[in-house]
mmCIF file of C-alpha atoms in Angstrom:
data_model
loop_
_atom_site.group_PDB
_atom_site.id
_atom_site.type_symbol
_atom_site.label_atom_id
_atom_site.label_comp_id
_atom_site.label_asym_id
_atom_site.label_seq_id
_atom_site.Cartn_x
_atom_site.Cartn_y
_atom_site.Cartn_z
ATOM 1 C CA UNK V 16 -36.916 4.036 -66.410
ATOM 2 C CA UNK V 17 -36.439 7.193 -64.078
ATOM 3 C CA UNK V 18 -38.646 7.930 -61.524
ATOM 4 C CA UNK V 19 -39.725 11.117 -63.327
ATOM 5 C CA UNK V 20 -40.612 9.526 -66.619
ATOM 6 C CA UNK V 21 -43.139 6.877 -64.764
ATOM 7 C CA UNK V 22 -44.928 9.868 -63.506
ATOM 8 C CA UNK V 23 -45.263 11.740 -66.297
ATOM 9 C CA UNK V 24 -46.752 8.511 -67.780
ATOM 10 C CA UNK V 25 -49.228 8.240 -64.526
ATOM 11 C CA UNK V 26 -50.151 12.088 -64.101
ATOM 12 C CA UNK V 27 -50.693 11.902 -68.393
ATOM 13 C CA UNK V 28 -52.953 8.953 -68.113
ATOM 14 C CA UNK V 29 -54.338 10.800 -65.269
ATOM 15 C CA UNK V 30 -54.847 13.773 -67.424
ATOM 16 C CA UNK V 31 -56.691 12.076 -70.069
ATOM 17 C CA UNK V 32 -59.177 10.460 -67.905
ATOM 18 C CA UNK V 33 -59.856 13.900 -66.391
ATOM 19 C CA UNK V 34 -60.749 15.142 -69.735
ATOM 20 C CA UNK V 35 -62.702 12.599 -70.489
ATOM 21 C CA UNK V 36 -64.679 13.766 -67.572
ATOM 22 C CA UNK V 37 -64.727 17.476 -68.528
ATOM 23 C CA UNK V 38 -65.715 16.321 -72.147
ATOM 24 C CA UNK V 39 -68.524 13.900 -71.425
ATOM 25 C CA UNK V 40 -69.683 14.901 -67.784
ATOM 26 C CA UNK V 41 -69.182 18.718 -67.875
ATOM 27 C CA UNK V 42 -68.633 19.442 -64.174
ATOM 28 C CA UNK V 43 -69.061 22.931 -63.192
ATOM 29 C CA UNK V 44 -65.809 25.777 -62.454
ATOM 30 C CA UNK V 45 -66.705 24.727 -58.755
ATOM 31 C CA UNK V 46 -65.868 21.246 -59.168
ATOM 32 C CA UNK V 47 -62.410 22.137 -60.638
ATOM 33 C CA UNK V 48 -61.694 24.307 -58.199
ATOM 34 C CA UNK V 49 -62.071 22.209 -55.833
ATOM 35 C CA UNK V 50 -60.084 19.386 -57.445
ATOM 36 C CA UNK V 51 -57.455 21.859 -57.320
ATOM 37 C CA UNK V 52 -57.525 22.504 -53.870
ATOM 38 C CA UNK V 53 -57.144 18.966 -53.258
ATOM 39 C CA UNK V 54 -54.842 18.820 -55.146
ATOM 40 C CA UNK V 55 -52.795 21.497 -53.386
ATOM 41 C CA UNK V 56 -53.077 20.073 -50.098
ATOM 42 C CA UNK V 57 -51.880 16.895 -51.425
ATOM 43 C CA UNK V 58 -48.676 18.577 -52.544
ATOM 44 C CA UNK V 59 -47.884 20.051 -49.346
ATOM 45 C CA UNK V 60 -48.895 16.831 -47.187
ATOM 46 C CA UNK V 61 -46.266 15.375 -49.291
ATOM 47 C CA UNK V 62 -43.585 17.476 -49.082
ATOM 48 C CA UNK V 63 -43.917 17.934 -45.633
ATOM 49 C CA UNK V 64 -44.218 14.022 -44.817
ATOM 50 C CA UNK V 65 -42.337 12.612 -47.669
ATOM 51 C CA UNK V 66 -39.278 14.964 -45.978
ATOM 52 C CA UNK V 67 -39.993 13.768 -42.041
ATOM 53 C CA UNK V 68 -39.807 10.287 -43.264
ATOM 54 C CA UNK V 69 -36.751 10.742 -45.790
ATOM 55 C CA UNK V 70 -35.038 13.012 -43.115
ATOM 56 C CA UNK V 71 -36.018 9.952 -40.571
ATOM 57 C CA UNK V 72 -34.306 7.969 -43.432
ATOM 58 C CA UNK V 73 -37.140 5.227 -43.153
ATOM 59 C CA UNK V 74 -36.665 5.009 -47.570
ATOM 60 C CA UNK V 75 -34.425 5.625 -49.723
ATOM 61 C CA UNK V 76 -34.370 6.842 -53.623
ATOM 62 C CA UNK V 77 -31.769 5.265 -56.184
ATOM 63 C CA UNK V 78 -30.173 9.282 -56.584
ATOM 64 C CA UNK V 79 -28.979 8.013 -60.632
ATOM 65 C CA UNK V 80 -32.770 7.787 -61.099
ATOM 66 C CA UNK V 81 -33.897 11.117 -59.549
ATOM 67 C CA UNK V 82 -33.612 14.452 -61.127
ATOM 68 C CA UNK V 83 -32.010 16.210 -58.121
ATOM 69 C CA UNK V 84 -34.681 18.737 -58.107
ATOM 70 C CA UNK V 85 -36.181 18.781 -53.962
ATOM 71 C CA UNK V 86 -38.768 20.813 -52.452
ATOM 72 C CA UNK V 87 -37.673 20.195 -49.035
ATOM 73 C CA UNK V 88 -36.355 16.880 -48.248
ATOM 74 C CA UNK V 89 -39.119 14.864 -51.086
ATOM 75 C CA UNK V 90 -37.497 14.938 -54.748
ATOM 76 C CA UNK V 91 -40.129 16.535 -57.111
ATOM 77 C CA UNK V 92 -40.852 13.010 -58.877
ATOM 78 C CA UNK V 93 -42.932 12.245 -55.571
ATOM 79 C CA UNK V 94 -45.487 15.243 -56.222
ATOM 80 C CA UNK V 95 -46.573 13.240 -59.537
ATOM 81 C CA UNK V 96 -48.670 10.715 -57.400
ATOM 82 C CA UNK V 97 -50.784 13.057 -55.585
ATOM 83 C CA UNK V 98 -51.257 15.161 -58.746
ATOM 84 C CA UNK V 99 -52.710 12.056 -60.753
ATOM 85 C CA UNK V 100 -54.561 11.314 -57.449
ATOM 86 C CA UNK V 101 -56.460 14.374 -57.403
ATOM 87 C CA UNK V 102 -57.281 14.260 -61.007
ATOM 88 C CA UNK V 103 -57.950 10.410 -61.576
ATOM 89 C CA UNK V 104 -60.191 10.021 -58.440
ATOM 90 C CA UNK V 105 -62.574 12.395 -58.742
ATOM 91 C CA UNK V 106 -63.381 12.402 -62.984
ATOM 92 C CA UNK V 107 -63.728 8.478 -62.615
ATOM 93 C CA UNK V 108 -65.841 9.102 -59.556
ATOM 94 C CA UNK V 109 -68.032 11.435 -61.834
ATOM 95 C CA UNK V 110 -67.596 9.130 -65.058
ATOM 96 C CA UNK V 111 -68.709 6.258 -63.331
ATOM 97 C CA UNK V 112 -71.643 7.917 -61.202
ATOM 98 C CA UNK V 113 -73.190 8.999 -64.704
ATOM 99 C CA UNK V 114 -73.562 5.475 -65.567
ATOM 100 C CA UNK V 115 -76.547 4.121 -62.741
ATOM 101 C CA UNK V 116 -79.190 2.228 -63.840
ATOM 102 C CA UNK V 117 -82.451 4.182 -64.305
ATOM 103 C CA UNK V 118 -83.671 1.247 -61.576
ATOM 104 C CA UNK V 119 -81.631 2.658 -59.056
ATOM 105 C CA UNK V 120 -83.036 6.346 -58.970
ATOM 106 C CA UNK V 121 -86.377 5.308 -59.853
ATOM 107 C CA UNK V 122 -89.463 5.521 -57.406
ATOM 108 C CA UNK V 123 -90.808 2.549 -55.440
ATOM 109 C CA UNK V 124 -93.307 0.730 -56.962
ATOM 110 C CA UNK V 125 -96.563 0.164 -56.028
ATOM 111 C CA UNK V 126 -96.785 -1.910 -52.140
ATOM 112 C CA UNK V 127 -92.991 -0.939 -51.808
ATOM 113 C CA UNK V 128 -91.879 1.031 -49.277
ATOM 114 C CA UNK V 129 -88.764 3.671 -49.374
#
């Protein structure tokens, strides 16, 4: 399996559970945005630091697996990972914060302090 067919797999399953999250959870344009931005800083942390640390040849890729395709030094199969990051994080941060139990927002009772 190439390196760019796993992250088409991960940044698809990423995908899905993001609209999942736009389906059930509805975040507002603000949220998106904001994903986004993430998500762009992501890209360019990694190619600047995927290429110091190729250039400082601390890894290695196997090149029959890679497309050839480099933005910098970092082959363009490494930007899938931050891309699913910035989209699986925050929907199953927002699909799972949806689920608390009503106990858990609910006033003190009686004697209680809070």
């Amino acid at each position: 399996m190439s390196y760019a067919t796993l992250g088409w797999v991960v940044v698809g399953a990423a995908a899905v559970v993001a609209l999942v999250c736009a389906v059930r959870v509805r975040p507002p344009a603000r949220w998106w945005a904001r994903v986004g931005l993430v998500a762009a800083v992501l890209v360019v942390l990694t190619a600047v630091f995927d290429s110091v640390m190729i250039a400082a040849d601390l890894f290695r890729y196997d090149e029959a697996s890679l497309s050839g395709l480099r933005i910098i030094d970092a082959p363009v199969e490494d930007f899938a990972w931050p891309v699913a990051a910035a989209l699986l994080l925050p929907a199953t941060w927002e699909l799972l914060g949806r689920r608390r139990p009503p106990s858990a927002v609910s006033a003190p009772a009686e004697g209680e302090e809070p």
